[in-house]
């Protein structure tokens, strides 16, 4: 019999429900047990019929009872479902085997972070830009102003192409600074280079098609394509850029970094550019031009883009990770209208749109001049650090034993060694001295080239001199 304690603060219906559930779960009311009609039970317990009806409705909604017009309310066979769930819980979920994904993630982490188990004093990271409190203050100002000025419509589901005012600011910037003149519908925003590449693979390629990447090159490019089950073909890079004559005619896409080759750092020569452009037009494959750090050039103006020379089958990738900060996670793909529309359709299906606050803030940051002032400031910082790095490498004699390349543009340069060089041992010895360097082999698919990719954006001049001096003492 159910009992009511009127001194208890717990509502009467809750007391009765708890007792009923206890009776069912302990077997006191076995499956199939017919419960008393609500009117009769209410009289026995001394409560209103509506209270009992609430209890019965809760038992039914939680699956403890079943009802029928003629059969009344009975205890359900809930124990069978419970046993099944216990068996499932004991076994755990069955997950698919994903060796390709697991291997790719491991490789990417190894390339990006290096060895994390050492104390590092000086980190020549080629992946991260310079950030300071001045940037943080300006970004905070743009964040607060954008938050204050935005209307409620901005918080609804967004445009899969990206926030229109931000694309307009990017359109203006590309026109003024890079000589790229496009409509805003030729611009789609993404959350970084890897997202861009994955979106391109989904929208413009079919599984198993041939994709060419530079070797050495940007590891995330081939990892993303391999994950999408493309046939990835590494194409060697020499002093003039990707060896275009080695690109198979059946290729559907070629990924290149022509303005500052990722890893080796060379600039693609004009004859090589024309050769690649001619092949792309002849064989009708996509060129993906990743212009990740060409804004920082130490000899002359930024180079013309492949997109400006052949926009009909070139996808131009730009990222604010190097120009501003990796944490913003906003990039853009610029391309033919139809191709960008296809990317937007896939983006809408799989990702919907980017978070609005970062887009609002970046749009304000650019529109109110903070971005260009930031670029002018960091260019001066990078110029000083670039000069300190090159001078230190020459002064210590490292440039006599190693080949120095990639010094015209970007935020890293390459010290390339001979084939007999024990890259792994030297890298570990440098770590023992508190210096983290980035082996060229981590950027290679089939290439056996060796050396170190050295970034200088996050290292001040005195630390650069100290770090290069320690490397020289280790190697010379």
XYZ file of C-alpha atoms in Angstrom:
476
model
C 0.000 0.000 0.000
C 1.200 3.504 -0.797
C 1.516 5.896 2.138
C 1.548 9.679 2.449
C 3.699 11.627 4.926
C 2.017 15.021 5.212
C 4.918 16.429 7.271
C 7.303 15.817 4.374
C 8.136 18.870 2.220
C 8.181 16.645 -0.855
C 4.925 16.982 -2.871
C 2.422 14.188 -2.241
C 2.365 13.073 -5.880
C 6.172 12.797 -5.836
C 6.081 10.671 -2.644
C 3.568 8.303 -4.205
C 5.464 8.148 -7.504
C 8.743 7.301 -5.777
C 7.058 4.500 -3.820
C 5.401 3.127 -6.963
C 8.676 3.094 -8.896
C 10.370 1.376 -5.960
C 7.659 -1.292 -5.908
C 8.066 -1.906 -9.634
C 11.877 -1.935 -9.740
C 12.175 -4.256 -6.723
C 9.634 -6.715 -8.152
C 6.994 -6.094 -5.524
C 4.757 -5.158 -8.437
C 5.826 -7.677 -11.087
C 5.352 -7.229 -14.888
C 1.684 -7.660 -15.799
C 0.454 -6.645 -12.321
C -2.865 -4.832 -12.607
C -2.894 -1.549 -10.694
C -5.983 -0.369 -8.853
C -8.219 2.097 -10.676
C -7.256 5.678 -9.858
C -10.541 6.417 -8.070
C -10.244 3.335 -5.832
C -6.568 3.917 -5.020
C -7.276 7.574 -4.169
C -9.844 6.506 -1.545
C -7.475 3.967 0.009
C -4.541 6.404 0.216
C -6.655 9.369 1.239
C -5.763 11.742 -1.577
C -7.599 13.258 -4.502
C -8.111 11.246 -7.673
C -6.222 13.899 -9.676
C -3.110 13.192 -7.573
C -3.266 9.485 -8.428
C -3.829 10.344 -12.089
C -0.633 12.418 -12.065
C 1.268 9.432 -10.618
C -0.161 7.041 -13.218
C 0.630 9.453 -16.065
C 4.238 9.738 -14.870
C 4.594 5.954 -14.612
C 3.250 5.581 -18.145
C 5.428 8.339 -19.625
C 8.545 6.749 -18.094
C 7.646 3.332 -19.491
C 6.887 1.589 -16.194
C 3.258 0.860 -17.122
C 1.059 0.168 -20.116
C -2.602 1.032 -20.420
C -5.598 -0.107 -22.404
C -9.230 0.906 -22.368
C -10.471 -2.492 -21.146
C -7.375 -3.872 -19.471
C -6.676 -0.938 -17.183
C -3.150 -0.001 -16.117
C -0.574 -2.785 -15.770
C 3.143 -2.906 -14.962
C 5.101 -3.162 -18.205
C 7.844 -5.671 -18.950
C 10.440 -2.940 -18.459
C 13.003 -5.413 -17.042
C 13.671 -6.848 -20.519
C 14.682 -3.421 -21.836
C 16.825 -2.822 -18.770
C 18.717 -6.114 -19.255
C 19.345 -5.201 -22.899
C 20.694 -1.780 -21.956
C 22.928 -3.332 -19.285
C 24.361 -5.701 -21.888
C 24.993 -2.836 -24.291
C 26.608 -0.761 -21.556
C 28.849 -3.668 -20.582
C 29.995 -4.226 -24.160
C 30.377 -0.523 -24.930
C 29.720 1.076 -28.308
C 31.162 -0.582 -31.358
C 33.299 2.012 -33.144
C 34.564 1.601 -36.699
C 38.250 1.080 -37.281
C 39.791 4.260 -38.634
C 43.521 3.556 -39.074
C 43.782 6.187 -41.806
C 42.370 8.892 -39.568
C 44.326 7.842 -36.489
C 47.581 7.745 -38.452
C 46.896 11.128 -40.061
C 46.118 12.796 -36.721
C 49.282 11.354 -35.191
C 51.391 12.606 -38.109
C 49.803 16.045 -37.997
C 50.396 16.427 -34.271
C 53.987 15.245 -34.665
C 54.610 17.746 -37.471
C 52.902 20.697 -35.805
C 54.066 20.409 -32.215
C 57.262 18.402 -32.402
C 58.407 16.708 -29.210
C 56.532 18.055 -26.199
C 58.485 16.267 -23.482
C 61.482 18.606 -23.288
C 62.138 21.984 -21.673
C 62.465 24.452 -24.524
C 64.025 27.893 -24.102
C 63.968 28.971 -27.753
C 61.355 27.640 -30.188
C 61.984 28.351 -33.879
C 58.365 27.547 -34.718
C 57.499 28.206 -38.384
C 53.765 28.003 -37.690
C 52.979 30.879 -35.332
C 52.978 34.652 -35.858
C 54.028 37.437 -33.515
C 51.345 38.659 -31.111
C 51.543 41.392 -28.507
C 49.415 43.278 -26.005
C 48.770 46.021 -28.554
C 47.034 43.534 -30.833
C 45.069 42.113 -27.932
C 43.855 45.568 -26.868
C 42.717 46.438 -30.400
C 41.017 43.078 -30.861
C 39.193 43.505 -27.544
C 38.062 46.955 -28.651
C 36.714 45.577 -31.939
C 35.018 42.727 -30.080
C 33.220 45.068 -27.699
C 32.229 47.525 -30.409
C 31.011 44.792 -32.749
C 28.984 43.270 -29.920
C 27.427 46.629 -29.149
C 26.635 47.616 -32.732
C 25.290 44.334 -34.121
C 21.561 43.810 -34.480
C 19.534 40.724 -33.571
C 19.351 39.544 -37.190
C 23.069 38.746 -37.081
C 22.431 36.056 -34.461
C 20.114 34.027 -36.693
C 21.340 31.231 -38.979
C 24.056 32.766 -41.100
C 25.102 32.808 -44.722
C 27.092 29.654 -45.670
C 29.366 31.899 -47.748
C 30.209 33.853 -44.595
C 29.281 37.183 -43.045
C 28.688 39.649 -45.905
C 30.395 42.728 -44.345
C 33.510 40.652 -43.652
C 33.608 39.323 -47.197
C 33.275 42.904 -48.419
C 36.276 43.917 -46.317
C 38.281 40.961 -47.662
C 37.212 41.837 -51.205
C 38.497 45.390 -50.742
C 41.748 44.212 -49.178
C 42.451 41.730 -51.984
C 41.799 44.399 -54.600
C 44.068 47.006 -52.996
C 46.870 44.801 -51.690
C 46.989 41.714 -53.907
C 45.580 42.883 -57.239
C 42.723 40.360 -57.037
C 39.427 41.845 -58.236
C 36.398 39.650 -57.510
C 32.729 39.817 -56.551
C 31.886 38.889 -52.956
C 30.081 35.766 -54.222
C 33.519 34.543 -55.309
C 34.602 34.505 -51.656
C 33.671 31.881 -49.064
C 34.884 31.934 -45.464
C 36.194 28.835 -43.689
C 37.767 28.030 -40.320
C 41.340 27.499 -41.526
C 43.450 25.932 -44.251
C 42.570 22.371 -43.284
C 38.854 23.166 -43.370
C 39.338 24.814 -46.765
C 41.100 21.788 -48.205
C 38.549 19.369 -46.784
C 35.712 21.456 -48.226
C 37.386 21.547 -51.649
C 37.836 17.769 -51.597
C 34.175 17.208 -50.738
C 32.735 19.728 -53.181
C 34.946 19.509 -56.271
C 36.493 16.034 -56.298
C 35.341 12.428 -56.415
C 36.804 9.710 -54.239
C 39.914 8.137 -55.751
C 40.801 11.017 -58.087
C 44.431 12.063 -58.460
C 45.582 15.043 -56.426
C 49.127 16.417 -56.585
C 50.934 18.044 -53.665
C 54.383 19.534 -53.237
C 57.067 17.319 -51.739
C 58.395 18.649 -49.397
C 55.243 20.585 -48.657
C 52.384 21.380 -46.307
C 51.584 18.107 -44.475
C 47.944 19.003 -43.809
C 47.357 19.224 -47.579
C 48.046 15.572 -48.266
C 46.624 14.382 -44.939
C 43.278 16.055 -45.667
C 43.187 14.629 -49.192
C 44.193 11.138 -48.079
C 41.463 11.217 -45.449
C 38.977 11.992 -48.231
C 40.417 8.939 -50.041
C 42.065 10.765 -52.905
C 44.992 9.325 -54.821
C 47.716 11.667 -53.552
C 50.772 12.034 -55.816
C 53.822 13.850 -54.381
C 55.591 16.112 -56.878
C 59.214 17.120 -56.136
C 60.173 20.711 -55.439
C 63.459 22.230 -56.620
C 64.993 25.715 -56.535
C 62.278 26.978 -58.910
C 59.234 25.516 -57.173
C 57.103 22.491 -57.976
C 58.411 20.486 -60.947
C 55.363 20.979 -63.145
C 56.494 18.449 -65.761
C 56.099 15.739 -63.086
C 52.368 16.459 -62.640
C 50.380 13.503 -64.119
C 47.974 14.541 -66.904
C 45.076 12.727 -65.163
C 45.374 15.027 -62.122
C 42.197 16.753 -60.987
C 43.871 19.145 -58.549
C 47.359 20.505 -57.834
C 48.060 22.170 -54.488
C 50.893 24.729 -54.547
C 52.441 27.474 -52.418
C 54.073 29.535 -55.195
C 54.907 32.777 -53.367
C 56.844 31.099 -50.537
C 57.003 27.333 -50.820
C 55.957 25.682 -47.585
C 59.089 24.164 -46.008
C 61.724 24.830 -48.701
C 60.739 28.501 -48.976
C 61.609 29.041 -52.637
C 59.584 31.281 -54.947
C 58.083 29.591 -58.000
C 59.893 31.007 -61.028
C 57.940 32.732 -63.795
C 58.733 30.016 -66.408
C 57.550 27.364 -63.955
C 54.382 29.352 -63.251
C 53.606 29.632 -66.936
C 54.251 25.911 -67.387
C 51.836 25.023 -64.594
C 49.200 27.480 -65.843
C 49.443 26.020 -69.347
C 49.109 22.448 -68.044
C 46.111 23.377 -65.875
C 44.338 24.881 -68.890
C 45.275 21.987 -71.181
C 44.340 19.152 -68.812
C 41.581 21.051 -66.998
C 42.600 20.502 -63.404
C 42.150 22.774 -60.416
C 45.073 24.734 -59.013
C 44.808 25.444 -55.295
C 47.074 28.385 -54.502
C 47.813 28.695 -50.793
C 49.054 32.242 -50.203
C 49.667 31.707 -46.512
C 52.493 34.189 -45.717
C 53.403 36.071 -48.888
C 52.314 39.364 -47.275
C 55.673 39.432 -45.542
C 58.206 40.085 -48.283
C 61.706 41.456 -47.668
C 62.749 42.167 -51.264
C 60.278 44.121 -53.365
C 56.497 43.968 -53.453
C 54.349 40.826 -52.977
C 54.415 38.636 -56.072
C 51.446 38.365 -58.445
C 49.131 35.451 -57.768
C 48.316 32.526 -60.020
C 44.672 33.446 -59.516
C 45.171 36.886 -61.056
C 46.766 35.215 -64.101
C 44.254 32.383 -64.544
C 41.136 32.810 -62.388
C 38.902 30.344 -64.229
C 40.431 27.208 -62.660
C 42.386 28.550 -59.666
C 41.222 28.489 -56.051
C 43.078 31.068 -53.995
C 43.417 30.364 -50.265
C 44.218 33.086 -47.755
C 44.325 32.793 -43.993
C 44.295 35.186 -41.069
C 46.226 32.638 -38.983
C 49.594 34.032 -40.108
C 48.465 37.614 -40.745
C 46.680 38.078 -37.413
C 46.351 35.103 -35.044
C 45.733 31.335 -35.383
C 43.087 31.476 -32.678
C 40.738 33.525 -34.865
C 40.239 30.493 -37.170
C 39.018 32.439 -40.188
C 40.264 31.831 -43.714
C 38.899 32.469 -47.171
C 38.743 30.677 -50.505
C 38.481 32.823 -53.628
C 37.519 31.239 -56.932
C 35.126 31.064 -59.882
C 31.530 31.827 -58.969
C 30.199 28.343 -59.774
C 32.939 26.583 -57.828
C 32.429 28.807 -54.777
C 28.676 28.191 -54.999
C 29.356 24.440 -54.914
C 31.598 24.893 -51.878
C 28.854 26.930 -50.190
C 26.278 24.191 -50.804
C 28.522 21.571 -49.188
C 29.417 23.962 -46.374
C 25.740 24.572 -45.659
C 25.059 20.842 -45.611
C 27.958 19.830 -43.367
C 28.880 22.864 -41.285
C 26.049 25.396 -41.847
C 28.078 28.579 -41.186
C 30.954 29.962 -39.137
C 30.433 31.366 -35.611
C 29.227 34.931 -35.966
C 31.178 36.722 -33.229
C 34.619 36.103 -34.727
C 33.349 37.303 -38.111
C 31.789 40.438 -36.627
C 34.967 41.252 -34.726
C 37.301 40.674 -37.676
C 35.086 42.789 -39.957
C 35.241 45.644 -37.437
C 38.992 45.089 -36.948
C 39.621 45.507 -40.683
C 37.087 48.264 -41.357
C 38.406 50.539 -38.616
C 42.027 50.279 -39.691
C 43.333 48.022 -36.923
C 44.267 45.277 -39.366
C 46.466 47.418 -41.628
C 48.127 49.078 -38.624
C 48.772 45.624 -37.200
C 50.252 44.485 -40.510
C 52.575 47.505 -40.692
C 53.736 46.903 -37.121
C 54.411 43.193 -37.487
C 56.142 43.696 -40.847
C 58.680 45.882 -39.056
C 59.077 43.265 -36.335
C 59.529 40.481 -38.871
C 62.011 42.507 -40.924
C 64.243 42.949 -37.868
C 63.977 39.296 -36.883
C 64.521 38.129 -40.450
C 67.688 40.222 -40.608
C 68.859 38.920 -37.235
C 68.322 35.311 -38.363
C 70.146 35.650 -41.683
C 73.038 37.547 -40.137
C 73.425 35.003 -37.337
C 73.418 32.081 -39.767
C 76.126 33.732 -41.883
C 78.180 34.989 -38.924
C 78.308 31.578 -37.216
C 79.357 29.777 -40.405
C 76.198 27.666 -40.604
C 75.571 28.974 -44.130
C 78.846 27.372 -45.257
C 77.830 23.876 -44.162
C 74.114 24.180 -44.886
C 72.268 25.650 -47.864
C 70.168 28.629 -46.800
C 66.972 29.230 -48.807
C 63.576 30.895 -48.513
C 64.886 34.220 -47.242
C 62.984 36.564 -49.588
C 59.495 36.099 -48.173
C 57.514 34.691 -45.267
C 58.104 33.774 -41.661
C 60.549 30.881 -42.003
C 63.661 29.852 -43.872
C 65.363 26.533 -44.584
C 68.783 25.271 -43.589
C 69.203 22.276 -45.884
C 71.763 19.568 -45.169
C 73.408 16.873 -47.255
C 71.819 13.435 -47.530
C 74.212 11.922 -44.983
C 73.133 14.369 -42.285
C 71.649 12.671 -39.197
C 68.655 14.961 -38.881
C 66.938 13.155 -36.012
C 70.042 12.973 -33.827
C 70.876 16.636 -34.418
C 67.287 17.658 -33.643
C 67.382 15.783 -30.330
C 70.781 17.280 -29.455
C 69.368 20.747 -30.120
C 66.457 19.976 -27.794
C 68.944 18.943 -25.121
C 70.370 22.459 -25.439
C 66.895 23.996 -25.088
C 66.456 24.740 -28.801
C 63.493 23.410 -30.770
C 63.993 23.146 -34.511
C 61.687 21.591 -37.086
C 63.085 18.770 -39.270
C 62.493 19.022 -43.006
C 61.677 15.301 -43.102
C 58.365 16.047 -41.329
C 57.322 17.963 -44.446
C 58.226 15.148 -46.834
C 56.065 12.416 -48.364
C 58.627 10.561 -50.482
C 61.449 13.080 -50.614
C 64.601 12.223 -48.646
C 65.754 15.822 -48.299
C 67.025 16.819 -44.851
C 67.502 19.979 -42.886
C 65.670 22.313 -40.576
C 62.729 24.635 -41.159
C 63.409 27.641 -38.910
C 60.726 30.177 -38.042
C 61.566 33.548 -36.545
C 58.192 35.268 -36.024
C 57.853 34.429 -32.315
C 61.528 34.746 -31.353
C 63.079 38.126 -30.532
C 66.436 39.207 -31.940
C 68.568 38.345 -28.920
C 66.997 34.877 -28.624
C 67.554 34.310 -32.347
C 71.267 35.100 -31.984
C 71.549 32.855 -28.920
C 69.684 29.985 -30.545
C 71.650 30.094 -33.813
C 74.924 30.301 -31.866
C 74.022 27.154 -29.902
C 73.124 25.338 -33.125
C 76.457 26.343 -34.625
C 78.333 25.068 -31.577
C 76.456 21.795 -31.926
C 76.987 21.286 -35.666
C 80.304 22.904 -36.579
